[in-house]
Amino acid sequence: MIIATYNINSIRIRLDEIEQVVKQANPDILCLQETKVENHLFPEQDVRKLGFEHIYFNGQKSYNGVAILSRMPLYDVDSMDLLGIDHKRHIRAKLKNGVEIHNFYVPAGGDIPDRTLNEKFDQKLRFCAAMTAWAEGIRKKGQPVIMLGDLNIAPLEHDVWSHKQLLTVVSHTPVETEAMEKFRRTLGWIDTSRHFVPHSEKLYSWWSYRNRDWEKSNRGRRLDHIWITPNLLPSLKSSLIMREARNFASPSDHVPVVTELHI
DNA sequence: ATGGTTGGACCCCAA
């Protein structure tokens, strides 16, 4: 089974790019973030034409929004409101074999990395704490889970173009990377991208729009992740980051992360 | 040190 995550920054203007991803990576399940559309306006028929018969979405107007597109039937579709402020940042579904898929869009957190000065940064840290509490429940049940999405945190030194320069930049501050590591340790999540790439090697999934030449400057960050519970490790076959998607005609600032599991 | 771009809504906000 091939599963992918892709922050598309508006689904309605990114349908051609999604089609390209489907042709190139052939995912059985494609999880999206930042769909930026209310449920009644979701382009369900267009997505169906790409080969996904099972389509679930949790959206709102203008901001946020997540979706799961699947070739195979899914069960127990639901969502969590981790902040209690009705942001559409999570959707989950279960495969026939019982494996749960959780698709998250973690708050970006604004510009100032201080929770007392910046409400959005406080929301980001509260969201991470809620994810950690959720993971504790998963650990107790021993449930196999694929957790993926735009986590908006680049956890490792070489997940950013300059560790030193980004230590004070939201997405790579110590308070964020420590919160993420606490979440990871809660049940020993396996970071599938890093499983196949040494920690000493630069690896990104996002490049800002605010660069003349993203490829030349290469000031990237790894914000998009596919993590699995340890009980799924024997089924992990490969993982890749679709860097070429950043050169699409009308690209998202994120590119897809794709993982293959024999389940 | 600063500003750079994109998307969606509205005449600005979030990323």
XYZ file of C-alpha atoms (C1' of nucleotides) in Angstrom:
278
model
C 0.000 0.000 0.000
C 1.249 3.449 -0.919
C 0.191 6.342 1.320
C 1.016 10.006 0.800
C 0.607 13.345 2.557
C 0.436 16.655 0.689
C -0.284 20.173 1.909
C -1.883 21.523 -1.263
C -2.666 25.098 -0.162
C -6.195 25.142 -1.623
C -7.643 22.044 -3.277
C -9.729 23.970 -5.791
C -6.746 25.540 -7.551
C -4.484 22.484 -7.204
C -6.418 19.735 -9.004
C -3.936 19.478 -11.896
C -1.055 19.129 -9.450
C -2.904 16.431 -7.510
C -3.417 14.589 -10.794
C 0.343 14.776 -11.453
C 1.077 13.362 -8.009
C -1.387 10.536 -8.596
C 0.272 9.698 -11.938
C 3.800 9.816 -10.560
C 3.429 8.274 -7.104
C 0.246 6.208 -7.559
C -0.902 6.485 -3.939
C -3.693 4.227 -2.703
C -4.410 6.809 -0.022
C -3.692 10.518 -0.380
C -4.052 12.721 2.701
C -4.371 16.462 2.128
C -4.022 19.546 4.308
C -5.017 23.157 3.754
C -7.894 22.266 1.472
C -9.342 25.706 2.344
C -12.880 24.769 1.404
C -16.169 24.156 3.176
C -17.515 20.612 2.877
C -20.421 21.505 0.587
C -17.975 23.053 -1.945
C -15.398 20.211 -1.897
C -14.616 19.144 -5.510
C -15.665 15.550 -4.899
C -16.409 14.659 -8.519
C -13.006 15.908 -9.743
C -11.273 13.838 -7.088
C -13.365 10.791 -7.982
C -12.158 11.062 -11.592
C -8.576 10.672 -10.319
C -9.489 7.169 -9.141
C -10.441 7.751 -5.511
C -13.820 6.213 -4.758
C -13.696 6.825 -1.031
C -13.423 10.493 -0.181
C -13.647 12.089 3.262
C -13.102 15.705 4.193
C -13.305 18.025 7.154
C -13.149 21.602 5.940
C -13.962 25.199 6.718
C -14.032 28.465 4.815
C -10.664 30.065 3.842
C -8.407 28.317 6.332
C -7.200 24.864 7.344
C -9.164 21.834 6.159
C -8.061 18.203 5.737
C -9.117 15.298 3.519
C -8.462 11.598 2.948
C -8.768 10.290 -0.610
C -8.692 6.508 -0.906
C -8.918 3.771 -3.515
C -9.905 1.255 -0.826
C -12.852 1.392 1.547
C -12.291 3.073 4.894
C -14.173 2.744 8.157
C -14.881 4.664 11.362
C -14.179 8.071 9.824
C -14.090 10.762 12.487
C -12.246 13.902 13.518
C -10.871 15.493 16.666
C -11.044 19.168 17.627
C -7.862 19.292 19.704
C -7.995 23.027 20.445
C -11.741 23.190 21.060
C -12.072 26.192 18.727
C -13.505 24.345 15.716
C -10.386 24.493 13.523
C -10.575 21.724 10.927
C -7.151 20.229 11.493
C -7.693 16.479 11.819
C -9.456 13.562 10.181
C -9.021 9.880 10.802
C -10.132 6.640 9.198
C -9.516 2.941 9.649
C -8.404 0.346 7.092
C -10.133 -3.030 6.805
C -7.178 -4.635 8.654
C -7.646 -2.303 11.641
C -4.760 0.091 10.964
C -5.786 3.669 11.773
C -4.749 6.632 9.636
C -4.636 10.039 11.325
C -4.178 13.115 9.154
C -3.117 16.279 11.048
C -2.621 19.912 10.129
C -0.722 21.388 13.077
C -1.063 25.179 13.514
C 1.772 27.080 11.817
C 2.104 29.222 14.934
C 2.508 32.769 13.609
C 5.764 34.700 13.592
C 6.710 35.371 17.228
C 7.943 32.271 19.112
C 6.557 33.353 22.483
C 3.279 31.925 23.742
C 2.650 34.870 26.051
C 2.897 37.380 23.175
C 1.478 35.298 20.346
C -1.793 33.408 20.698
C -1.124 31.367 17.554
C 2.152 30.060 18.983
C 0.339 29.123 22.177
C -2.251 27.241 20.085
C 0.533 25.366 18.306
C 2.089 24.224 21.594
C -1.309 23.293 23.022
C -2.019 21.294 19.867
C 1.287 19.397 20.301
C 0.454 18.668 23.946
C -2.974 17.356 22.921
C -1.360 15.120 20.288
C 0.956 13.732 22.970
C -2.014 12.937 25.237
C -3.759 11.286 22.269
C -0.620 9.205 21.538
C -0.564 8.003 25.150
C -4.043 6.556 24.620
C -2.899 4.835 21.417
C 0.095 3.360 23.247
C -2.121 1.855 25.949
C -4.371 0.227 23.343
C -1.425 -1.051 21.266
C -3.263 0.161 18.189
C -1.310 0.202 14.872
C -1.402 3.770 13.560
C -0.119 5.768 10.605
C 0.143 9.407 11.729
C 0.884 11.911 9.001
C 0.400 15.441 7.813
C 1.793 18.943 7.897
C 3.170 19.059 11.438
C 4.718 22.495 10.830
C 7.819 21.537 12.815
C 11.235 20.598 11.424
C 12.553 18.452 14.290
C 16.179 17.689 13.384
C 19.211 19.852 12.740
C 19.319 18.882 9.070
C 15.570 19.278 8.580
C 16.291 22.977 7.976
C 18.730 24.807 5.714
C 20.453 26.497 8.658
C 20.008 25.046 12.124
C 21.718 28.022 13.740
C 19.700 30.666 11.893
C 16.387 28.919 12.418
C 16.672 28.309 16.168
C 14.652 31.510 16.709
C 12.293 30.948 13.776
C 8.885 29.375 14.367
C 8.999 25.735 13.123
C 12.470 24.974 14.504
C 12.644 26.628 17.961
C 13.761 24.386 20.851
C 10.337 24.591 22.557
C 8.743 23.184 19.391
C 11.321 20.521 18.569
C 11.302 19.397 22.213
C 7.491 19.178 22.202
C 7.686 17.110 19.042
C 10.336 14.800 20.474
C 8.203 14.295 23.589
C 5.302 13.351 21.320
C 7.548 10.993 19.311
C 8.896 9.242 22.420
C 5.406 8.702 23.866
C 5.040 5.558 21.805
C 8.290 5.439 19.856
C 6.890 6.686 16.543
C 9.044 5.841 13.532
C 9.696 8.812 11.269
C 9.485 6.980 7.918
C 11.364 9.601 5.875
C 14.328 9.633 8.240
C 14.269 5.832 8.527
C 15.807 5.745 5.046
C 17.893 8.944 5.104
C 20.815 9.542 7.523
C 20.213 12.331 10.063
C 23.372 14.058 8.750
C 21.776 14.593 5.329
C 19.645 17.651 4.491
C 16.013 16.732 3.817
C 13.141 19.167 3.145
C 9.474 19.029 2.149
C 8.708 22.789 2.048
C 10.283 25.807 0.373
C 8.857 29.319 0.865
C 7.166 31.087 -2.019
C 9.189 34.156 -1.045
C 12.321 33.232 -2.912
C 13.243 34.182 -6.461
C 14.586 30.702 -7.105
C 13.599 28.087 -4.504
C 15.939 25.518 -6.048
C 18.958 27.786 -6.175
C 18.565 29.226 -2.663
C 17.323 25.827 -1.367
C 16.210 27.301 1.943
C 13.934 24.409 2.779
C 12.439 22.856 5.872
C 11.018 19.369 6.547
C 7.551 20.127 7.898
C 5.604 17.197 6.428
C 5.830 13.792 8.032
C 4.622 10.213 7.902
C 5.146 8.414 11.191
C 4.160 4.850 12.129
C 3.808 2.967 15.396
C 6.637 0.460 16.078
C 4.309 -2.515 15.469
C 4.136 -1.429 11.775
C 7.914 -1.236 11.313
C 8.204 -4.751 9.789
C 5.863 -3.625 6.993
C 7.759 -0.414 6.154
C 9.232 -0.755 2.661
C 10.217 2.690 1.379
C 9.673 6.403 1.673
C 10.356 9.382 -0.565
C 9.847 13.123 -0.724
C 8.590 14.300 -4.132
C 10.931 17.265 -4.507
C 10.048 17.624 -8.209
C 6.514 18.683 -7.219
C 7.932 22.054 -6.165
C 8.561 22.696 -9.885
C 4.967 22.112 -10.960
C 3.470 24.906 -13.069
C 1.427 26.176 -10.131
C 3.075 24.540 -7.131
C 2.120 24.356 -3.497
C 4.922 25.530 -1.211
C 4.894 21.956 0.184
C 5.666 18.744 -1.715
C 4.211 15.273 -1.100
C 5.788 12.732 1.219
C 5.131 9.157 0.089
C 5.579 5.927 2.051
C 5.114 2.294 0.997
C 3.959 -0.259 3.548
C 3.257 -3.954 2.937
C -0.057 -4.064 4.748
C 18.051 44.099 8.665
C 14.525 43.609 5.439
C 11.356 41.871 2.275
C 10.241 38.613 -0.555
C 4.997 35.320 -2.692
C 0.675 32.880 -2.685
C -4.396 31.918 -1.709
C -8.915 33.299 -0.238
C -11.694 36.406 1.111
C -12.847 41.101 1.031
C -11.011 45.937 0.757
C -6.570 42.269 4.799
C -5.322 37.925 6.948
C -2.697 33.605 7.242
C 0.960 31.090 5.670
